[in-house]
C-alpha positions as YAML, in Angstrom:
chain: A
units: angstrom
residues:
- id: 1
  name: UNK
  ca: [0.17, 0.05, 0.08]
- id: 2
  name: UNK
  ca: [1.26, 3.70, -0.46]
- id: 3
  name: UNK
  ca: [2.53, 5.38, 2.42]
- id: 4
  name: UNK
  ca: [2.78, 9.18, 2.55]
- id: 5
  name: UNK
  ca: [6.34, 10.39, 2.77]
- id: 6
  name: UNK
  ca: [8.08, 13.63, 2.80]
- id: 7
  name: UNK
  ca: [9.05, 15.14, -0.86]
- id: 8
  name: UNK
  ca: [12.59, 14.64, 0.15]
- id: 9
  name: UNK
  ca: [12.18, 11.31, 1.54]
- id: 10
  name: UNK
  ca: [10.71, 10.30, -1.51]
- id: 11
  name: UNK
  ca: [13.06, 12.17, -3.92]
- id: 12
  name: UNK
  ca: [16.02, 9.85, -2.05]
- id: 13
  name: UNK
  ca: [14.16, 6.66, -2.39]
- id: 14
  name: UNK
  ca: [13.74, 7.38, -6.01]
- id: 15
  name: UNK
  ca: [17.57, 7.99, -6.52]
- id: 16
  name: UNK
  ca: [18.45, 4.77, -4.54]
- id: 17
  name: UNK
  ca: [15.85, 2.74, -6.88]
- id: 18
  name: UNK
  ca: [17.33, 4.52, -9.90]
- id: 19
  name: UNK
  ca: [20.99, 3.54, -8.54]
- id: 20
  name: UNK
  ca: [19.59, -0.04, -7.85]
- id: 21
  name: UNK
  ca: [18.24, -0.57, -11.71]
- id: 22
  name: UNK
  ca: [21.88, 1.12, -12.84]
- id: 23
  name: UNK
  ca: [23.95, -1.28, -10.58]
- id: 24
  name: UNK
  ca: [21.87, -4.14, -11.66]
- id: 25
  name: UNK
  ca: [21.91, -3.74, -15.33]
- id: 26
  name: UNK
  ca: [18.74, -5.32, -15.71]
- id: 27
  name: UNK
  ca: [15.31, -2.88, -16.08]
- id: 28
  name: UNK
  ca: [17.55, 0.55, -16.69]
- id: 29
  name: UNK
  ca: [14.82, 2.71, -18.89]
- id: 30
  name: UNK
  ca: [11.45, 0.64, -18.34]
- id: 31
  name: UNK
  ca: [8.93, 1.99, -20.26]
- id: 32
  name: UNK
  ca: [5.32, 0.99, -21.26]
- id: 33
  name: UNK
  ca: [4.96, -1.30, -24.14]
- id: 34
  name: UNK
  ca: [3.48, 0.07, -27.55]
- id: 35
  name: UNK
  ca: [1.09, -2.41, -27.65]
- id: 36
  name: UNK
  ca: [0.02, -4.50, -24.71]
- id: 37
  name: UNK
  ca: [1.16, -8.05, -25.63]
- id: 38
  name: UNK
  ca: [-0.92, -9.44, -22.65]
- id: 39
  name: UNK
  ca: [-3.92, -8.83, -24.45]
- id: 40
  name: UNK
  ca: [-3.51, -11.96, -25.78]
- id: 41
  name: UNK
  ca: [-5.35, -14.82, -23.94]
- id: 42
  name: UNK
  ca: [-2.97, -17.79, -23.10]
- id: 43
  name: UNK
  ca: [-4.04, -20.99, -24.55]
- id: 44
  name: UNK
  ca: [-4.70, -24.22, -22.03]
- id: 45
  name: UNK
  ca: [-1.47, -26.17, -22.42]
- id: 46
  name: UNK
  ca: [0.70, -22.96, -24.42]
- id: 47
  name: UNK
  ca: [4.26, -23.28, -24.33]
- id: 48
  name: UNK
  ca: [6.21, -21.17, -21.94]
- id: 49
  name: UNK
  ca: [8.38, -19.65, -24.88]
- id: 50
  name: UNK
  ca: [5.27, -18.04, -26.06]
- id: 51
  name: UNK
  ca: [5.22, -14.43, -25.79]
- id: 52
  name: UNK
  ca: [1.78, -14.61, -23.72]
- id: 53
  name: UNK
  ca: [3.10, -17.00, -21.81]
- id: 54
  name: UNK
  ca: [6.01, -15.00, -20.51]
- id: 55
  name: UNK
  ca: [3.72, -11.89, -19.68]
- id: 56
  name: UNK
  ca: [3.26, -11.57, -15.53]
- id: 57
  name: UNK
  ca: [1.85, -9.01, -13.39]
- id: 58
  name: UNK
  ca: [3.20, -8.19, -10.21]
- id: 59
  name: UNK
  ca: [1.36, -6.24, -7.40]
- id: 60
  name: UNK
  ca: [3.43, -4.05, -5.39]
- id: 61
  name: UNK
  ca: [6.32, -3.89, -7.68]
- id: 62
  name: UNK
  ca: [7.89, -0.87, -6.47]
- id: 63
  name: UNK
  ca: [8.01, -2.09, -2.84]
- id: 64
  name: UNK
  ca: [11.39, -3.37, -1.73]
- id: 65
  name: UNK
  ca: [10.86, -6.82, -2.67]
- id: 66
  name: UNK
  ca: [8.55, -6.34, -5.73]
- id: 67
  name: UNK
  ca: [10.87, -4.25, -7.18]
- id: 68
  name: UNK
  ca: [13.64, -6.79, -7.16]
- id: 69
  name: UNK
  ca: [11.29, -9.40, -8.60]
- id: 70
  name: UNK
  ca: [10.39, -7.30, -11.32]
- id: 71
  name: UNK
  ca: [14.07, -6.50, -12.17]
- id: 72
  name: UNK
  ca: [14.71, -10.25, -12.04]
- id: 73
  name: UNK
  ca: [11.86, -11.00, -14.29]
- id: 74
  name: UNK
  ca: [13.13, -8.48, -16.94]
- id: 75
  name: UNK
  ca: [16.70, -9.69, -16.88]
- id: 76
  name: UNK
  ca: [15.14, -13.17, -17.94]
- id: 77
  name: UNK
  ca: [13.25, -11.83, -20.56]
- id: 78
  name: UNK
  ca: [9.69, -11.67, -19.23]
- id: 79
  name: UNK
  ca: [7.16, -8.85, -20.09]
- id: 80
  name: UNK
  ca: [6.13, -7.29, -17.11]
- id: 81
  name: UNK
  ca: [2.94, -5.50, -15.86]
- id: 82
  name: UNK
  ca: [3.08, -3.14, -12.75]
- id: 83
  name: UNK
  ca: [-0.20, -3.41, -10.41]
- id: 84
  name: UNK
  ca: [0.18, 0.08, -8.90]
- id: 85
  name: UNK
  ca: [-2.22, 1.21, -6.02]
- id: 86
  name: UNK
  ca: [-1.53, 5.19, -5.62]
- id: 87
  name: UNK
  ca: [-0.68, 8.03, -7.63]
- id: 88
  name: UNK
  ca: [2.56, 8.30, -5.83]
- id: 89
  name: UNK
  ca: [3.97, 4.79, -6.94]
- id: 90
  name: UNK
  ca: [2.93, 6.01, -10.43]
- id: 91
  name: UNK
  ca: [4.81, 9.46, -9.63]
- id: 92
  name: UNK
  ca: [7.89, 7.78, -8.25]
- id: 93
  name: UNK
  ca: [8.22, 5.50, -11.73]
- id: 94
  name: UNK
  ca: [8.12, 8.72, -13.69]
- id: 95
  name: UNK
  ca: [10.50, 10.44, -11.67]
- id: 96
  name: UNK
  ca: [12.99, 7.25, -12.41]
- id: 97
  name: UNK
  ca: [12.33, 8.18, -15.84]
- id: 98
  name: UNK
  ca: [11.15, 4.90, -16.93]
- id: 99
  name: UNK
  ca: [9.30, 6.18, -19.84]
- id: 100
  name: UNK
  ca: [11.80, 7.64, -21.83]
- id: 101
  name: UNK
  ca: [12.11, 7.40, -25.56]
- id: 102
  name: UNK
  ca: [15.39, 5.37, -24.95]
- id: 103
  name: UNK
  ca: [14.00, 2.86, -22.28]
- id: 104
  name: UNK
  ca: [13.55, -0.41, -22.88]
- id: 105
  name: UNK
  ca: [10.47, -1.89, -23.77]
- id: 106
  name: UNK
  ca: [9.08, -4.99, -21.33]
- id: 107
  name: UNK
  ca: [7.03, -3.31, -18.55]
- id: 108
  name: UNK
  ca: [3.74, -0.99, -18.37]
- id: 109
  name: UNK
  ca: [1.81, -0.09, -15.74]
- id: 110
  name: UNK
  ca: [-2.05, -0.66, -14.28]
- id: 111
  name: UNK
  ca: [-3.51, 0.91, -11.62]
- id: 112
  name: UNK
  ca: [-5.49, -1.52, -9.22]
- id: 113
  name: UNK
  ca: [-6.83, -1.84, -5.70]
- id: 114
  name: UNK
  ca: [-5.97, -5.01, -4.12]
- id: 115
  name: UNK
  ca: [-9.30, -4.88, -2.31]
- id: 116
  name: UNK
  ca: [-11.46, -4.62, -5.47]
- id: 117
  name: UNK
  ca: [-11.53, -7.99, -7.41]
- id: 118
  name: UNK
  ca: [-12.89, -6.21, -10.67]
- id: 119
  name: UNK
  ca: [-9.47, -3.87, -10.95]
- id: 120
  name: UNK
  ca: [-7.34, -6.89, -10.13]
- id: 121
  name: UNK
  ca: [-8.98, -9.12, -12.62]
- id: 122
  name: UNK
  ca: [-8.56, -6.39, -15.39]
- id: 123
  name: UNK
  ca: [-4.90, -5.93, -14.17]
- id: 124
  name: UNK
  ca: [-4.26, -9.79, -14.37]
- id: 125
  name: UNK
  ca: [-5.90, -10.54, -17.45]
- id: 126
  name: UNK
  ca: [-3.61, -11.24, -20.41]
- id: 127
  name: UNK
  ca: [-1.55, -12.58, -17.96]
- id: 128
  name: UNK
  ca: [-0.06, -16.26, -17.49]
- id: 129
  name: UNK
  ca: [1.14, -15.64, -13.80]
- id: 130
  name: UNK
  ca: [0.88, -13.26, -10.76]
- id: 131
  name: UNK
  ca: [3.74, -12.33, -8.20]
- id: 132
  name: UNK
  ca: [1.53, -10.99, -5.14]
- id: 133
  name: UNK
  ca: [4.43, -8.93, -3.46]
- id: 134
  name: UNK
  ca: [1.94, -6.38, -2.17]
- id: 135
  name: UNK
  ca: [1.57, -5.81, 1.50]
- id: 136
  name: UNK
  ca: [-0.52, -3.55, 3.90]
- id: 137
  name: UNK
  ca: [1.96, -1.09, 5.77]
- id: 138
  name: UNK
  ca: [0.52, 1.52, 8.17]
- id: 139
  name: UNK
  ca: [3.14, 4.19, 9.15]
- id: 140
  name: UNK
  ca: [0.89, 6.03, 12.22]
- id: 141
  name: UNK
  ca: [1.09, 2.39, 13.80]
- id: 142
  name: UNK
  ca: [3.72, 2.32, 16.65]
- id: 143
  name: UNK
  ca: [5.40, -0.73, 14.88]
- id: 144
  name: UNK
  ca: [4.53, 0.03, 11.45]
- id: 145
  name: UNK
  ca: [1.55, -2.27, 11.58]
- id: 146
  name: UNK
  ca: [-1.98, -2.69, 13.42]
- id: 147
  name: UNK
  ca: [-4.55, -5.38, 13.92]
- id: 148
  name: UNK
  ca: [-6.67, -3.73, 11.12]
- id: 149
  name: UNK
  ca: [-3.81, -4.33, 8.85]
- id: 150
  name: UNK
  ca: [-3.57, -8.14, 9.56]
- id: 151
  name: UNK
  ca: [-7.54, -8.24, 8.74]
- id: 152
  name: UNK
  ca: [-7.24, -6.26, 6.01]
- id: 153
  name: UNK
  ca: [-4.19, -8.01, 4.55]
- id: 154
  name: UNK
  ca: [-5.96, -11.54, 4.99]
- id: 155
  name: UNK
  ca: [-8.93, -10.23, 2.84]
- id: 156
  name: UNK
  ca: [-6.43, -8.57, 0.08]
- id: 157
  name: UNK
  ca: [-4.94, -11.98, -0.07]
- id: 158
  name: UNK
  ca: [-8.32, -14.19, -0.90]
- id: 159
  name: UNK
  ca: [-9.08, -11.38, -3.50]
- id: 160
  name: UNK
  ca: [-6.13, -11.66, -5.20]
- id: 161
  name: UNK
  ca: [-6.45, -15.33, -5.37]
- id: 162
  name: UNK
  ca: [-10.40, -15.12, -6.36]
- id: 163
  name: UNK
  ca: [-8.97, -12.80, -9.18]
- id: 164
  name: UNK
  ca: [-6.38, -15.50, -10.34]
- id: 165
  name: UNK
  ca: [-8.82, -18.06, -10.46]
- id: 166
  name: UNK
  ca: [-11.44, -15.96, -12.38]
- id: 167
  name: UNK
  ca: [-8.83, -14.74, -15.07]
- id: 168
  name: UNK
  ca: [-8.56, -16.98, -17.92]
- id: 169
  name: UNK
  ca: [-5.10, -16.31, -18.94]
- id: 170
  name: UNK
  ca: [-3.62, -17.20, -15.28]
- id: 171
  name: UNK
  ca: [-1.98, -20.44, -14.59]
- id: 172
  name: UNK
  ca: [0.40, -19.57, -11.52]
- id: 173
  name: UNK
  ca: [0.94, -17.39, -8.61]
- id: 174
  name: UNK
  ca: [3.81, -16.81, -6.54]
- id: 175
  name: UNK
  ca: [2.38, -15.30, -3.47]
- id: 176
  name: UNK
  ca: [4.73, -13.67, -0.84]
- id: 177
  name: UNK
  ca: [4.23, -14.49, 2.75]
- id: 178
  name: UNK
  ca: [7.02, -14.45, 5.65]
- id: 179
  name: UNK
  ca: [8.87, -16.41, 7.51]
- id: 180
  name: UNK
  ca: [7.01, -15.01, 10.57]
- id: 181
  name: UNK
  ca: [4.13, -17.41, 9.35]
- id: 182
  name: UNK
  ca: [5.93, -20.09, 10.45]
- id: 183
  name: UNK
  ca: [7.74, -19.37, 13.93]
- id: 184
  name: UNK
  ca: [5.53, -18.07, 16.28]
- id: 185
  name: UNK
  ca: [3.93, -20.61, 18.62]
- id: 186
  name: UNK
  ca: [3.58, -21.73, 22.40]
- id: 187
  name: UNK
  ca: [7.26, -22.63, 23.75]
- id: 188
  name: UNK
  ca: [7.86, -26.13, 23.76]
- id: 189
  name: UNK
  ca: [9.15, -27.88, 26.96]
- id: 190
  name: UNK
  ca: [12.63, -27.42, 27.83]
- id: 191
  name: UNK
  ca: [13.15, -31.06, 27.91]
- id: 192
  name: UNK
  ca: [12.85, -31.77, 24.49]
- id: 193
  name: UNK
  ca: [15.60, -33.77, 22.82]
- id: 194
  name: UNK
  ca: [17.35, -31.52, 20.59]
- id: 195
  name: UNK
  ca: [15.64, -28.14, 18.69]
- id: 196
  name: UNK
  ca: [12.43, -28.27, 17.01]
- id: 197
  name: UNK
  ca: [12.75, -28.02, 13.18]
- id: 198
  name: UNK
  ca: [10.88, -25.10, 11.56]
- id: 199
  name: UNK
  ca: [10.15, -25.83, 8.18]
- id: 200
  name: UNK
  ca: [7.41, -25.51, 5.32]
- id: 201
  name: UNK
  ca: [4.96, -27.63, 7.62]
- id: 202
  name: UNK
  ca: [5.20, -25.19, 10.42]
- id: 203
  name: UNK
  ca: [2.68, -22.22, 11.09]
- id: 204
  name: UNK
  ca: [2.79, -19.81, 13.49]
- id: 205
  name: UNK
  ca: [-0.33, -19.72, 15.97]
- id: 206
  name: UNK
  ca: [-2.46, -16.89, 15.41]
- id: 207
  name: UNK
  ca: [-4.35, -17.24, 18.95]
- id: 208
  name: UNK
  ca: [-0.42, -16.66, 20.10]
- id: 209
  name: UNK
  ca: [-0.03, -14.06, 17.66]
- id: 210
  name: UNK
  ca: [-3.21, -12.25, 18.57]
- id: 211
  name: UNK
  ca: [-2.77, -12.53, 22.52]
- id: 212
  name: UNK
  ca: [0.71, -11.00, 22.30]
- id: 213
  name: UNK
  ca: [-0.31, -8.45, 19.93]
- id: 214
  name: UNK
  ca: [1.90, -9.76, 17.29]
- id: 215
  name: UNK
  ca: [0.02, -8.01, 14.38]
- id: 216
  name: UNK
  ca: [2.48, -8.17, 11.45]
- id: 217
  name: UNK
  ca: [3.05, -11.92, 11.82]
- id: 218
  name: UNK
  ca: [-0.73, -12.46, 12.50]
- id: 219
  name: UNK
  ca: [-1.44, -10.77, 9.07]
- id: 220
  name: UNK
  ca: [1.25, -12.50, 7.65]
- id: 221
  name: UNK
  ca: [-0.18, -16.08, 8.71]
- id: 222
  name: UNK
  ca: [-3.94, -15.35, 7.84]
- id: 223
  name: UNK
  ca: [-3.07, -14.06, 4.60]
- id: 224
  name: UNK
  ca: [-1.20, -17.01, 3.65]
- id: 225
  name: UNK
  ca: [-3.65, -19.24, 5.14]
- id: 226
  name: UNK
  ca: [-6.58, -17.30, 3.05]
- id: 227
  name: UNK
  ca: [-4.61, -17.73, -0.12]
- id: 228
  name: UNK
  ca: [-4.23, -21.47, 0.49]
- id: 229
  name: UNK
  ca: [-7.96, -21.90, 1.35]
- id: 230
  name: UNK
  ca: [-8.88, -19.62, -1.79]
- id: 231
  name: UNK
  ca: [-6.59, -21.78, -4.02]
- id: 232
  name: UNK
  ca: [-8.02, -25.13, -2.86]
- id: 233
  name: UNK
  ca: [-9.48, -27.55, -5.54]
- id: 234
  name: UNK
  ca: [-8.80, -24.60, -8.31]
- id: 235
  name: UNK
  ca: [-7.44, -24.49, -11.37]
- id: 236
  name: UNK
  ca: [-4.49, -22.34, -10.27]
- id: 237
  name: UNK
  ca: [-1.00, -23.42, -9.28]
- id: 238
  name: UNK
  ca: [-0.25, -21.70, -6.22]
- id: 239
  name: UNK
  ca: [3.35, -21.16, -4.68]
- id: 240
  name: UNK
  ca: [4.18, -19.22, -1.15]
- id: 241
  name: UNK
  ca: [7.62, -17.69, -0.45]
- id: 242
  name: UNK
  ca: [8.20, -17.01, 3.21]
- id: 243
  name: UNK
  ca: [11.31, -14.66, 3.28]
- id: 244
  name: UNK
  ca: [13.15, -13.70, 6.50]
- id: 245
  name: UNK
  ca: [13.60, -10.05, 7.48]
- id: 246
  name: UNK
  ca: [14.57, -8.80, 3.81]
- id: 247
  name: UNK
  ca: [17.90, -6.90, 3.62]
- id: 248
  name: UNK
  ca: [20.21, -5.25, 1.08]
- id: 249
  name: UNK
  ca: [21.26, -1.96, -0.24]
- id: 250
  name: UNK
  ca: [18.90, 0.88, 0.93]
- id: 251
  name: UNK
  ca: [16.81, -1.63, 3.04]
- id: 252
  name: UNK
  ca: [16.84, 0.67, 5.95]
- id: 253
  name: UNK
  ca: [15.23, 3.54, 3.97]
- id: 254
  name: UNK
  ca: [12.81, 1.54, 1.54]
- id: 255
  name: UNK
  ca: [12.18, -1.50, 3.94]
- id: 256
  name: UNK
  ca: [12.32, 0.22, 7.41]
- id: 257
  name: UNK
  ca: [8.61, 0.55, 8.26]
- id: 258
  name: UNK
  ca: [8.19, -3.75, 7.39]
- id: 259
  name: UNK
  ca: [11.31, -4.19, 9.16]
- id: 260
  name: UNK
  ca: [10.62, -2.57, 12.65]
- id: 261
  name: UNK
  ca: [7.04, -4.34, 12.23]
- id: 262
  name: UNK
  ca: [8.72, -7.44, 11.63]
- id: 263
  name: UNK
  ca: [11.23, -7.35, 14.58]
- id: 264
  name: UNK
  ca: [8.40, -6.85, 17.21]
- id: 265
  name: UNK
  ca: [9.45, -9.51, 19.84]
- id: 266
  name: UNK
  ca: [12.65, -9.46, 18.79]
- id: 267
  name: UNK
  ca: [13.96, -10.44, 22.01]
- id: 268
  name: UNK
  ca: [12.24, -13.63, 22.53]
- id: 269
  name: UNK
  ca: [12.90, -14.44, 18.56]
- id: 270
  name: UNK
  ca: [16.60, -14.12, 19.33]
- id: 271
  name: UNK
  ca: [16.28, -16.25, 22.27]
- id: 272
  name: UNK
  ca: [14.88, -19.11, 20.50]
- id: 273
  name: UNK
  ca: [17.19, -18.55, 17.55]
- id: 274
  name: UNK
  ca: [14.55, -17.84, 14.89]
- id: 275
  name: UNK
  ca: [16.07, -14.17, 13.79]
- id: 276
  name: UNK
  ca: [17.22, -14.52, 10.31]
- id: 277
  name: UNK
  ca: [17.66, -12.34, 7.13]
- id: 278
  name: UNK
  ca: [17.42, -12.80, 3.57]
- id: 279
  name: UNK
  ca: [19.16, -10.74, 0.97]
- id: 280
  name: UNK
  ca: [16.60, -9.27, -1.61]
- id: 281
  name: UNK
  ca: [18.09, -10.82, -4.29]
- id: 282
  name: UNK
  ca: [17.90, -14.05, -2.77]
- id: 283
  name: UNK
  ca: [14.31, -13.46, -2.06]
- id: 284
  name: UNK
  ca: [13.65, -12.71, -5.88]
- id: 285
  name: UNK
  ca: [15.44, -15.36, -7.28]
- id: 286
  name: UNK
  ca: [13.50, -17.38, -5.13]
- id: 287
  name: UNK
  ca: [10.16, -15.91, -6.58]
- id: 288
  name: UNK
  ca: [11.69, -16.68, -10.24]
- id: 289
  name: UNK
  ca: [12.89, -20.17, -9.71]
- id: 290
  name: UNK
  ca: [9.62, -21.28, -8.09]
- id: 291
  name: UNK
  ca: [7.68, -19.57, -10.86]
- id: 292
  name: UNK
  ca: [9.54, -21.47, -13.60]
- id: 293
  name: UNK
  ca: [9.54, -24.88, -11.99]
- id: 294
  name: UNK
  ca: [5.82, -24.72, -11.31]
- id: 295
  name: UNK
  ca: [5.55, -24.83, -15.25]
- id: 296
  name: UNK
  ca: [6.88, -28.55, -15.22]
- id: 297
  name: UNK
  ca: [5.01, -29.13, -12.31]
- id: 298
  name: UNK
  ca: [8.50, -29.23, -10.17]
- id: 299
  name: UNK
  ca: [7.67, -27.00, -7.43]
- id: 300
  name: UNK
  ca: [4.48, -26.04, -5.35]
- id: 301
  name: UNK
  ca: [3.81, -25.37, -1.71]
- id: 302
  name: UNK
  ca: [5.62, -23.07, 0.71]
- id: 303
  name: UNK
  ca: [9.31, -22.40, 0.63]
- id: 304
  name: UNK
  ca: [10.85, -20.91, 3.33]
- id: 305
  name: UNK
  ca: [14.06, -18.28, 2.32]
- id: 306
  name: UNK
  ca: [16.93, -17.03, 4.51]
- id: 307
  name: UNK
  ca: [20.56, -16.54, 4.26]
- id: 308
  name: UNK
  ca: [21.86, -16.15, 7.57]
- id: 309
  name: UNK
  ca: [20.38, -17.22, 11.07]
- id: 310
  name: UNK
  ca: [21.64, -14.55, 13.78]
- id: 311
  name: UNK
  ca: [22.93, -15.82, 17.00]
- id: 312
  name: UNK
  ca: [24.82, -13.38, 18.60]
- id: 313
  name: UNK
  ca: [23.83, -10.62, 20.41]
- id: 314
  name: UNK
  ca: [26.06, -8.06, 18.87]
- id: 315
  name: UNK
  ca: [24.93, -9.22, 15.62]
- id: 316
  name: UNK
  ca: [21.69, -8.40, 16.11]
- id: 317
  name: UNK
  ca: [22.64, -4.98, 17.61]
- id: 318
  name: UNK
  ca: [24.45, -4.26, 14.34]
- id: 319
  name: UNK
  ca: [20.98, -4.97, 12.62]
- id: 320
  name: UNK
  ca: [19.50, -2.69, 14.99]
- id: 321
  name: UNK
  ca: [21.85, 0.03, 14.30]
- id: 322
  name: UNK
  ca: [21.36, -0.41, 10.65]
- id: 323
  name: UNK
  ca: [17.68, 0.00, 10.82]
- id: 324
  name: UNK
  ca: [18.12, 3.14, 13.30]
- id: 325
  name: UNK
  ca: [16.58, 1.28, 16.12]
- id: 326
  name: UNK
  ca: [17.21, 1.69, 19.87]
- id: 327
  name: UNK
  ca: [19.55, -1.35, 21.10]
- id: 328
  name: UNK
  ca: [16.71, -3.12, 23.10]
- id: 329
  name: UNK
  ca: [16.64, -6.83, 22.11]
- id: 330
  name: UNK
  ca: [20.22, -8.12, 23.10]
- id: 331
  name: UNK
  ca: [20.33, -10.42, 25.91]
- id: 332
  name: UNK
  ca: [22.94, -10.10, 28.81]
- id: 333
  name: UNK
  ca: [24.04, -13.92, 27.76]
- id: 334
  name: UNK
  ca: [25.34, -14.71, 24.64]
- id: 335
  name: UNK
  ca: [22.74, -16.93, 22.67]
- id: 336
  name: UNK
  ca: [25.71, -18.88, 21.65]
- id: 337
  name: UNK
  ca: [26.03, -20.67, 25.22]
- id: 338
  name: UNK
  ca: [22.79, -22.20, 25.61]
- id: 339
  name: UNK
  ca: [21.37, -24.61, 22.97]
- id: 340
  name: UNK
  ca: [18.41, -23.48, 20.71]
- id: 341
  name: UNK
  ca: [15.10, -24.65, 21.26]
- id: 342
  name: UNK
  ca: [14.33, -24.11, 17.55]
- id: 343
  name: UNK
  ca: [16.47, -24.80, 14.27]
- id: 344
  name: UNK
  ca: [15.06, -23.36, 10.96]
- id: 345
  name: UNK
  ca: [15.17, -25.35, 7.67]
- id: 346
  name: UNK
  ca: [15.05, -23.93, 4.12]
- id: 347
  name: UNK
  ca: [16.54, -27.32, 2.45]
- id: 348
  name: UNK
  ca: [13.48, -27.17, 0.19]
- id: 349
  name: UNK
  ca: [14.61, -24.19, -1.05]
- id: 350
  name: UNK
  ca: [17.97, -25.04, -1.67]
- id: 351
  name: UNK
  ca: [17.22, -28.08, -3.76]
- id: 352
  name: UNK
  ca: [14.84, -25.66, -5.55]
- id: 353
  name: UNK
  ca: [17.67, -23.25, -6.45]
- id: 354
  name: UNK
  ca: [20.54, -25.83, -6.57]
- id: 355
  name: UNK
  ca: [18.80, -28.42, -9.11]
- id: 356
  name: UNK
  ca: [16.55, -28.80, -11.72]
- id: 357
  name: UNK
  ca: [15.38, -31.94, -10.89]
- id: 358
  name: UNK
  ca: [12.07, -33.17, -12.02]
- id: 359
  name: UNK
  ca: [9.37, -34.25, -9.23]
- id: 360
  name: UNK
  ca: [5.52, -34.26, -9.35]
- id: 361
  name: UNK
  ca: [3.72, -31.30, -8.63]
- id: 362
  name: UNK
  ca: [1.66, -33.38, -5.84]
- id: 363
  name: UNK
  ca: [4.87, -34.07, -3.91]
- id: 364
  name: UNK
  ca: [4.88, -30.46, -2.99]
- id: 365
  name: UNK
  ca: [1.53, -29.15, -3.19]
- id: 366
  name: UNK
  ca: [-0.24, -30.48, -0.13]
- id: 367
  name: UNK
  ca: [-0.37, -27.70, 2.57]
- id: 368
  name: UNK
  ca: [-2.12, -28.57, 5.90]
- id: 369
  name: UNK
  ca: [-2.83, -26.10, 8.41]
- id: 370
  name: UNK
  ca: [-5.67, -26.95, 10.20]
...
């Protein structure tokens, strides 16, 4: 969702995004397509090499994660339709000079409200796939996220999936969730043998999140569950990517609100060994790999995405410093001095990222949360 910013802040963010484009070399000079190739419906069973099959829509495409996903898609020859929600988003793109005559063809924009199924249907029509990276942010909340935002996020997720199902051309959807949808639950007894594994079968306890006012985690959990419920039994392939705290160049300015909301309850997360980070480029690559593997029925279900688990108090203090947060979560005892009660596992994504091994979609698709 759009967030009101000062003119100075917006200009600084635009410069950072432009610099990221130039550094990546992938999407420099985006511009709208002269003719919308996405207007052609994808026939059932169409080949991935067809132009229509390589046309996708990205919601939240100028967010920190969405922007990286769009850049990665363009580098791999996809045509991208950006679903923008506010005039501010469009102004930001214009300030980046994405519409110049010398810009590269491959991106055009459409206004779409994630709470309005009809506008989503119009945005998705003609696209073979959808990347839902949009998320709700409330800059007025104490942590950037409120209980009301959690409710809205779940509603939006359901409407996005319903729009995908309704849109004839759409065959696949990659949904950006969060590691927070996996990690929050009642603590297990201390006398368990070894750490409890947190993987794609793990879900955060919504009651626990609600009781502890972990609204960001609640929103991500409820939204992902809503997406799976809406997709169940429908003619749509769905994958969810659950990234840890997303970092990378410029993340303090461009992702600070979401980062602060993510780190609510950070003292407990650090003590339990579940604070992890994921570079935004890794997250974008995971989205692309999952999408392409879905075409061969080699990917499905959930994927936990992280690069690094933070175990030391000083490492976490440095992360807080980078975000401009007061140091508040570092315990007096080093986390390394006691055994972790939880262990994160991203082996499923590791196999996807490192191998083109073929498997059946059904092996990965079942998602159980009830």
